[in-house]
Amino acid sequence: MALVESARSATQRARATTVLLGPAFVAAIAYVDPGNVASNISAGAQFGYLLVWVIVMANVMAGLVQFLSAKLGLVTGLSLPEAVREKATRPVRLAYWGQAETVAMATDLAEVVGGAIALNLLFGLPLLVGGVITGAVSMALLLVQDRRGQRPFERVITGLLAIVAIGFLASVVISPPSVADTVGGLLPRFQGAESVLLAAAMIGATVMPHAVYLHSGLARDRHGHPQPGPPRVRLLRMTKVDVGLAMILAGTVNLAMLLMAANTLRGREVTTIEDAHAAVGDALGPVAALLLAIGLLASGLASTSVGAYAGAMIMQGLLRKRIPLLWRRLVTLFPAIVILAAGIDPTRALIVSQVALSFGIPFALIPLVRFTSDRTLMGDDTNHRVTTMLAWLVAAIISMLNIALIYLTVTGS
C-alpha cells in the first residue's frame, strides 16, 4: 500500500511539474523557423562542418537570454516592452518601437516565405499563393490563442515543434554525419566574408529579438507574478528546466540541419532550399525529402503565428495600443507578400532577413541585461555578477560579429 501511495505521489509531482512547462517551447519555435533552415543549410552546403561552433554557441547564448527574459516577467510582472516603456521617454519609446516593428516584419518575412516554399515543394503551389495560405493559417493559430487562451496555443505550437524536429532529424538518422568532422567544427573560425555573413544569419535566426520580447510576457501571463518566497524560487527553478529542455530540442534540430547539409549537400550545386530539397531526395530518397518539406511547412506555420503574437505584445507594451488581430497580422504579412510577388530569390531573402534580425538583437539584449541586473527592480532575484558578465559578453559577441560582417562585406575580404 505504501508503495502504491509513493508511486501515486510521484506521479502527481511529475504532473505538477509538467504543468509548469510550456512558455519556453513557444519561444523556441522562433529558433527553428525557416530562417534557420536557409541559414543552416547554406552554411553546411558551402562550408561543411566549419560553422558547427556557431550553432552550439548561439543556442547556449539563447538559453541564457531566454531565462533572463522569463525571469524579468515573473519577478516584475512586466514584459520586456512594458519595462522599456516604464523607463523611457516618449520619443525613445517611439524610436524603439520603430526598430522593434522592423524586426517583427523581418521575422515574418522569413517565416511566410519559408511556408510558401514548403507548400510549393509539397503541392506545387505558386509562392505567392503559398504565402497567402501561410498567412491565413497563422491567423487561425492566433485565433486559438485569442479565444481559447495560452495553454491550448502552447499545445498546438509544441505539436508543430515536434513535427519540425522529426522532419529535420530524419535525414541525419538516415545518413549519420562524421563524428570526427562534427567535433572538428567546434573550433571557432571563419573562411572569408561569406562565412561571417552566414554566421551572423545563424545567430540572428537563433537569438531572435522577438522571442526575447515575447518570453517575458509568456512567462508572466502563464504563471502570474508570484511574491518573493518558496513559490517564486520553485517557479524560477522550473523555468530553467523549461528553457533548458526547449533549447536542447531547438539546438539539436538546428545542428541536424547543418550536419545534414554538410554530409549530404557538400560539393553539390545548392543555392536555394528547393535545391537542397531536390539534393536530399537524390541522396537519401523521397521519404527524407518529404519529411524535410513537412518540417519546413510546420516551421513556417508555427513561427509566423508566434512572430505575430510577439509583434502584438511589443506594440501593446511599448505604446499601450491594441489593434484588431486581423490588422496586426496584415501589417507584418505585407512585406513578405511583396517579396514573393516581386519574384525575389526567396532563399536569399530568408538569409538577409536573418542578418537584419541579428542587428536588432542588441536592442533587446541591452535593456534585458540592465533590468535583470537592477536590484531596485529585481530585489533578491537580481542577476548574479557572473550571470551579468556572461550576458554582457553575449551582447558584445553579437555586436562585434555584426561590425566584422559590415567590414568584410564592404571590403570584399
XYZ file of C-alpha atoms in Angstrom:
413
model
C 0.000 0.000 0.000
C 2.818 2.391 0.892
C 4.469 1.605 -2.429
C 1.254 2.467 -4.310
C 0.886 5.734 -2.394
C 4.517 6.606 -3.122
C 4.050 5.928 -6.840
C 0.851 7.986 -6.876
C 2.600 10.860 -5.109
C 5.495 10.731 -7.588
C 3.024 10.790 -10.491
C 1.234 13.800 -9.029
C 4.534 15.634 -8.581
C 5.512 14.850 -12.164
C 2.189 16.155 -13.436
C 2.513 19.317 -11.346
C 5.988 19.840 -12.757
C 4.859 19.234 -16.339
C 2.109 21.827 -15.961
C 4.774 24.463 -15.334
C 6.462 23.736 -18.679
C 5.405 25.358 -21.931
C 6.267 29.047 -22.432
C 9.855 28.292 -23.457
C 8.667 25.834 -26.101
C 6.537 28.552 -27.704
C 9.545 30.880 -27.720
C 11.726 28.015 -29.030
C 9.741 27.756 -32.256
C 11.473 31.006 -33.201
C 14.777 29.124 -33.093
C 13.773 26.577 -35.728
C 11.989 28.853 -38.179
C 12.573 28.902 -41.983
C 15.321 31.466 -41.496
C 17.250 28.853 -39.545
C 16.635 26.345 -42.329
C 18.011 28.666 -45.012
C 20.997 29.816 -42.936
C 21.970 26.394 -41.591
C 21.579 24.550 -44.885
C 23.506 27.254 -46.743
C 26.280 27.108 -44.129
C 26.556 23.325 -44.309
C 26.411 23.149 -48.104
C 29.032 25.880 -48.601
C 31.388 25.317 -45.682
C 30.696 21.783 -44.479
C 31.239 21.421 -40.731
C 33.073 24.748 -40.377
C 30.280 26.588 -38.531
C 29.134 23.858 -36.125
C 30.561 26.012 -33.337
C 28.191 28.854 -34.275
C 25.158 26.595 -33.746
C 26.408 25.496 -30.330
C 27.402 28.995 -29.221
C 24.148 30.546 -30.439
C 21.995 28.049 -28.554
C 23.963 28.413 -25.326
C 23.570 32.187 -25.590
C 19.870 31.773 -26.387
C 19.323 29.673 -23.275
C 20.794 32.375 -21.027
C 18.865 35.147 -22.755
C 15.512 33.333 -22.676
C 15.844 32.551 -18.966
C 16.596 36.187 -18.175
C 13.566 37.240 -20.216
C 11.265 34.814 -18.407
C 12.713 35.844 -15.052
C 12.030 39.506 -15.769
C 8.365 38.764 -16.440
C 7.917 36.530 -13.386
C 9.726 38.783 -10.897
C 8.493 42.216 -12.026
C 5.143 41.343 -13.578
C 6.215 43.331 -16.657
C 7.013 42.157 -20.145
C 10.285 43.484 -21.570
C 8.468 46.027 -23.804
C 6.473 47.235 -20.784
C 9.669 47.604 -18.741
C 11.238 49.668 -21.557
C 8.118 51.853 -21.662
C 8.328 52.488 -17.912
C 11.933 53.669 -18.163
C 11.933 55.571 -21.474
C 10.668 58.954 -22.648
C 8.014 59.117 -25.367
C 10.451 59.866 -28.261
C 12.674 56.979 -27.175
C 9.652 54.662 -26.903
C 8.530 55.575 -30.420
C 12.012 55.085 -31.886
C 12.397 51.819 -30.032
C 9.020 50.624 -31.275
C 10.028 51.527 -34.845
C 13.081 49.273 -34.788
C 11.169 46.506 -32.994
C 8.415 46.662 -35.611
C 11.036 46.429 -38.374
C 12.459 43.350 -36.680
C 8.965 41.848 -36.468
C 8.494 42.377 -40.208
C 11.867 40.782 -40.967
C 10.837 37.853 -38.788
C 7.552 37.417 -40.613
C 9.294 37.695 -43.968
C 11.416 34.629 -43.205
C 8.541 32.610 -41.843
C 5.947 33.338 -44.525
C 8.462 32.838 -47.330
C 9.528 29.543 -45.737
C 5.934 28.352 -45.550
C 5.405 29.353 -49.190
C 8.481 27.389 -50.280
C 7.260 24.328 -48.363
C 3.807 24.467 -49.986
C 5.485 24.807 -53.380
C 7.624 21.733 -52.703
C 4.729 19.672 -51.376
C 1.901 20.703 -53.692
C 3.454 22.764 -56.482
C 1.611 25.922 -55.395
C 2.935 29.279 -56.654
C 4.980 31.053 -53.993
C 2.569 33.977 -53.762
C -0.402 31.650 -53.195
C 1.620 29.692 -50.638
C 2.480 32.905 -48.796
C -1.174 33.905 -48.588
C -2.146 30.435 -47.319
C 0.641 30.529 -44.719
C -0.593 33.907 -43.517
C -4.191 32.659 -43.331
C -3.276 29.528 -41.368
C -1.168 31.574 -38.966
C -4.212 33.761 -38.367
C -6.197 30.651 -37.445
C -3.466 29.642 -34.976
C -3.544 33.115 -33.445
C -7.310 32.827 -33.018
C -6.676 29.721 -30.902
C -4.609 31.851 -28.535
C -7.039 34.773 -28.656
C -10.185 32.736 -27.957
C -9.015 29.602 -26.154
C -6.150 31.022 -24.106
C -2.445 30.420 -23.830
C -2.309 26.736 -22.890
C -4.145 25.390 -25.979
C -1.930 27.651 -28.092
C 1.158 26.226 -26.359
C -0.008 22.677 -27.106
C -0.555 23.432 -30.791
C 2.829 25.140 -31.160
C 4.623 22.376 -29.234
C 2.999 19.793 -31.516
C 4.229 21.667 -34.582
C 7.676 21.892 -32.975
C 7.702 18.095 -32.673
C 6.854 17.805 -36.393
C 9.711 20.179 -37.224
C 12.107 18.065 -35.149
C 11.072 14.836 -36.888
C 11.284 16.455 -40.321
C 14.866 17.615 -39.923
C 16.272 14.864 -37.722
C 15.161 12.183 -40.194
C 17.925 12.960 -42.699
C 20.619 12.732 -40.013
C 19.251 9.397 -38.814
C 19.105 8.014 -42.366
C 22.647 9.150 -43.166
C 24.664 9.886 -39.992
C 27.343 12.589 -40.336
C 31.019 12.160 -39.485
C 31.554 12.374 -35.734
C 35.195 13.465 -36.180
C 34.257 16.272 -38.582
C 31.441 17.391 -36.291
C 33.807 17.622 -33.327
C 36.333 19.456 -35.533
C 33.636 22.005 -36.341
C 33.531 23.068 -32.692
C 36.772 25.053 -33.207
C 35.777 28.712 -33.782
C 36.989 30.037 -37.151
C 35.827 31.663 -40.403
C 36.660 31.415 -44.095
C 36.046 34.825 -45.642
C 33.178 37.323 -45.652
C 30.513 34.840 -46.770
C 31.127 32.609 -43.741
C 30.795 35.671 -41.468
C 27.556 36.610 -43.246
C 26.185 33.133 -42.675
C 27.360 33.097 -39.039
C 25.555 36.401 -38.417
C 22.460 34.990 -40.125
C 22.633 31.832 -37.996
C 22.879 33.853 -34.786
C 20.136 36.227 -35.967
C 17.953 33.187 -36.630
C 18.719 31.688 -33.209
C 18.913 34.515 -30.658
C 15.825 36.180 -32.129
C 14.760 39.603 -30.800
C 11.025 38.939 -30.922
C 11.473 35.736 -28.883
C 13.331 37.758 -26.231
C 10.483 40.278 -26.031
C 7.822 37.569 -26.108
C 9.116 35.184 -23.465
C 8.863 37.746 -20.666
C 5.169 38.186 -21.402
C 4.533 34.470 -21.972
C 6.002 33.514 -18.590
C 4.155 36.318 -16.786
C 0.812 35.557 -18.443
C 1.142 31.817 -17.796
C 2.351 31.876 -14.183
C 1.435 35.332 -12.921
C 3.630 37.461 -10.680
C 4.411 35.382 -7.564
C 5.585 37.185 -4.465
C 9.089 36.525 -3.069
C 9.344 33.214 -1.299
C 9.409 29.449 -1.946
C 6.743 29.513 -4.726
C 8.782 32.001 -6.763
C 12.022 30.106 -6.115
C 10.402 26.873 -7.324
C 8.910 28.604 -10.353
C 12.244 30.127 -11.365
C 13.891 26.726 -10.951
C 11.285 25.100 -13.182
C 11.682 27.936 -15.685
C 15.340 26.953 -16.010
C 14.220 23.398 -16.771
C 11.635 24.670 -19.275
C 14.225 26.819 -21.062
C 16.886 24.107 -20.918
C 14.675 21.445 -22.478
C 13.361 23.799 -25.142
C 16.847 24.990 -26.099
C 18.223 21.439 -26.225
C 15.453 20.485 -28.641
C 15.894 23.611 -30.767
C 19.679 23.290 -30.754
C 19.507 19.633 -31.788
C 17.221 20.480 -34.714
C 19.479 23.364 -35.807
C 22.542 21.169 -35.615
C 20.740 18.456 -37.590
C 20.020 20.954 -40.380
C 23.670 21.935 -40.686
C 25.001 18.376 -40.376
C 22.548 17.112 -42.975
C 23.733 19.786 -45.406
C 27.415 19.210 -44.601
C 27.064 15.445 -45.005
C 24.661 15.280 -47.946
C 24.882 18.563 -49.851
C 28.575 19.499 -49.612
C 30.040 19.845 -53.089
C 26.638 19.943 -54.767
C 25.211 22.959 -56.563
C 22.895 24.107 -53.763
C 21.895 27.773 -53.695
C 18.248 27.532 -52.590
C 16.068 25.491 -50.268
C 14.483 23.974 -53.373
C 17.946 22.796 -54.472
C 18.518 21.308 -51.018
C 15.178 19.500 -51.145
C 15.990 18.010 -54.549
C 19.502 17.028 -53.456
C 18.207 15.330 -50.301
C 15.725 13.409 -52.444
C 18.516 12.272 -54.789
C 20.900 11.330 -51.986
C 18.590 9.940 -49.306
C 15.358 9.137 -51.097
C 11.873 10.650 -51.440
C 10.831 9.927 -47.840
C 13.670 12.077 -46.444
C 12.818 14.858 -48.897
C 9.129 14.679 -47.976
C 9.874 14.855 -44.244
C 12.158 17.847 -44.835
C 9.382 19.702 -46.683
C 6.821 18.833 -43.999
C 9.214 20.062 -41.305
C 9.720 23.304 -43.213
C 5.959 23.810 -43.531
C 5.328 23.178 -39.825
C 8.176 25.574 -39.040
C 6.710 28.330 -41.199
C 3.152 27.952 -39.891
C 4.126 27.868 -36.217
C 6.807 30.523 -36.284
C 4.803 33.101 -38.221
C 1.947 32.887 -35.706
C 4.388 33.217 -32.801
C 6.050 36.179 -34.550
C 2.723 37.969 -34.996
C 1.882 37.272 -31.338
C 5.201 38.850 -30.346
C 4.536 41.884 -32.545
C 1.207 42.488 -30.826
C 2.850 42.190 -27.393
C 5.587 44.644 -28.400
C 3.091 47.239 -29.645
C 0.857 46.911 -26.602
C 3.800 47.001 -24.206
C 5.584 49.998 -25.707
C 2.668 52.113 -26.911
C -0.257 50.809 -24.821
C -2.142 50.361 -28.069
C -4.021 47.314 -29.266
C -5.231 46.894 -32.806
C -7.522 44.170 -34.141
C -5.758 40.862 -34.695
C -6.510 40.860 -38.437
C -4.945 44.279 -38.992
C -1.968 43.381 -36.833
C -1.440 40.270 -38.945
C -1.731 42.148 -42.232
C 0.852 44.768 -41.209
C 3.651 42.241 -40.725
C 2.461 39.996 -43.566
C 2.561 42.723 -46.229
C 6.374 42.881 -46.804
C 6.586 39.103 -47.244
C 3.782 39.119 -49.810
C 5.529 41.956 -51.693
C 8.800 39.967 -51.781
C 7.004 36.904 -53.137
C 5.053 38.921 -55.702
C 8.250 40.637 -56.891
C 9.918 37.318 -57.657
C 12.973 37.986 -55.472
C 15.051 34.869 -54.690
C 13.251 33.596 -51.567
C 16.231 31.753 -50.067
C 18.450 34.833 -50.286
C 15.632 36.933 -48.825
C 15.485 34.492 -45.908
C 19.211 34.791 -45.193
C 19.248 38.604 -45.466
C 16.230 38.798 -43.139
C 18.178 36.824 -40.531
C 21.097 39.249 -40.787
C 18.620 42.086 -40.189
C 17.417 40.240 -37.097
C 20.991 39.946 -35.873
C 21.298 43.742 -35.939
C 18.124 44.016 -33.840
C 19.379 41.715 -31.089
C 21.354 44.338 -29.078
C 18.199 46.480 -28.786
C 16.545 43.578 -26.970
C 19.570 42.332 -25.026
C 20.924 45.578 -23.591
C 17.739 46.615 -21.729
C 17.123 42.999 -20.683
C 20.540 42.731 -19.031
C 20.211 46.178 -17.442
C 16.767 45.446 -15.990
C 17.613 41.985 -14.632
C 20.784 43.428 -13.055
C 18.870 46.250 -11.319
C 18.372 45.406 -7.644
C 15.700 48.083 -7.181
C 13.647 46.333 -9.862
C 14.510 42.670 -9.234
C 15.196 42.596 -5.485
C 16.751 39.346 -4.289
C 16.350 37.863 -7.776
C 18.855 40.256 -9.307
C 21.340 38.563 -11.613
C 24.433 37.103 -10.030
C 27.516 39.079 -11.005
C 28.792 36.199 -13.140
C 25.431 35.966 -14.934
C 25.533 39.662 -15.698
C 29.081 39.395 -17.045
C 28.092 36.474 -19.295
C 25.019 38.334 -20.544
C 27.068 41.417 -21.426
C 29.566 39.121 -23.160
C 26.744 37.708 -25.298
C 25.706 41.218 -26.342
C 29.334 42.121 -27.093
C 29.962 38.999 -29.212
C 26.903 39.644 -31.346
C 27.767 43.318 -31.780
C 31.373 42.535 -32.761
C 30.202 39.909 -35.233
C 27.983 42.486 -36.896
C 30.835 45.002 -37.104
C 33.038 42.326 -38.691
C 30.231 41.487 -41.088
C 29.975 45.111 -42.276
C 33.743 45.442 -42.702
C 34.224 42.186 -44.604
C 31.224 42.806 -46.815
C 32.299 46.368 -47.708
C 35.942 45.466 -48.311
C 35.129 42.183 -50.051
C 37.747 40.371 -47.963
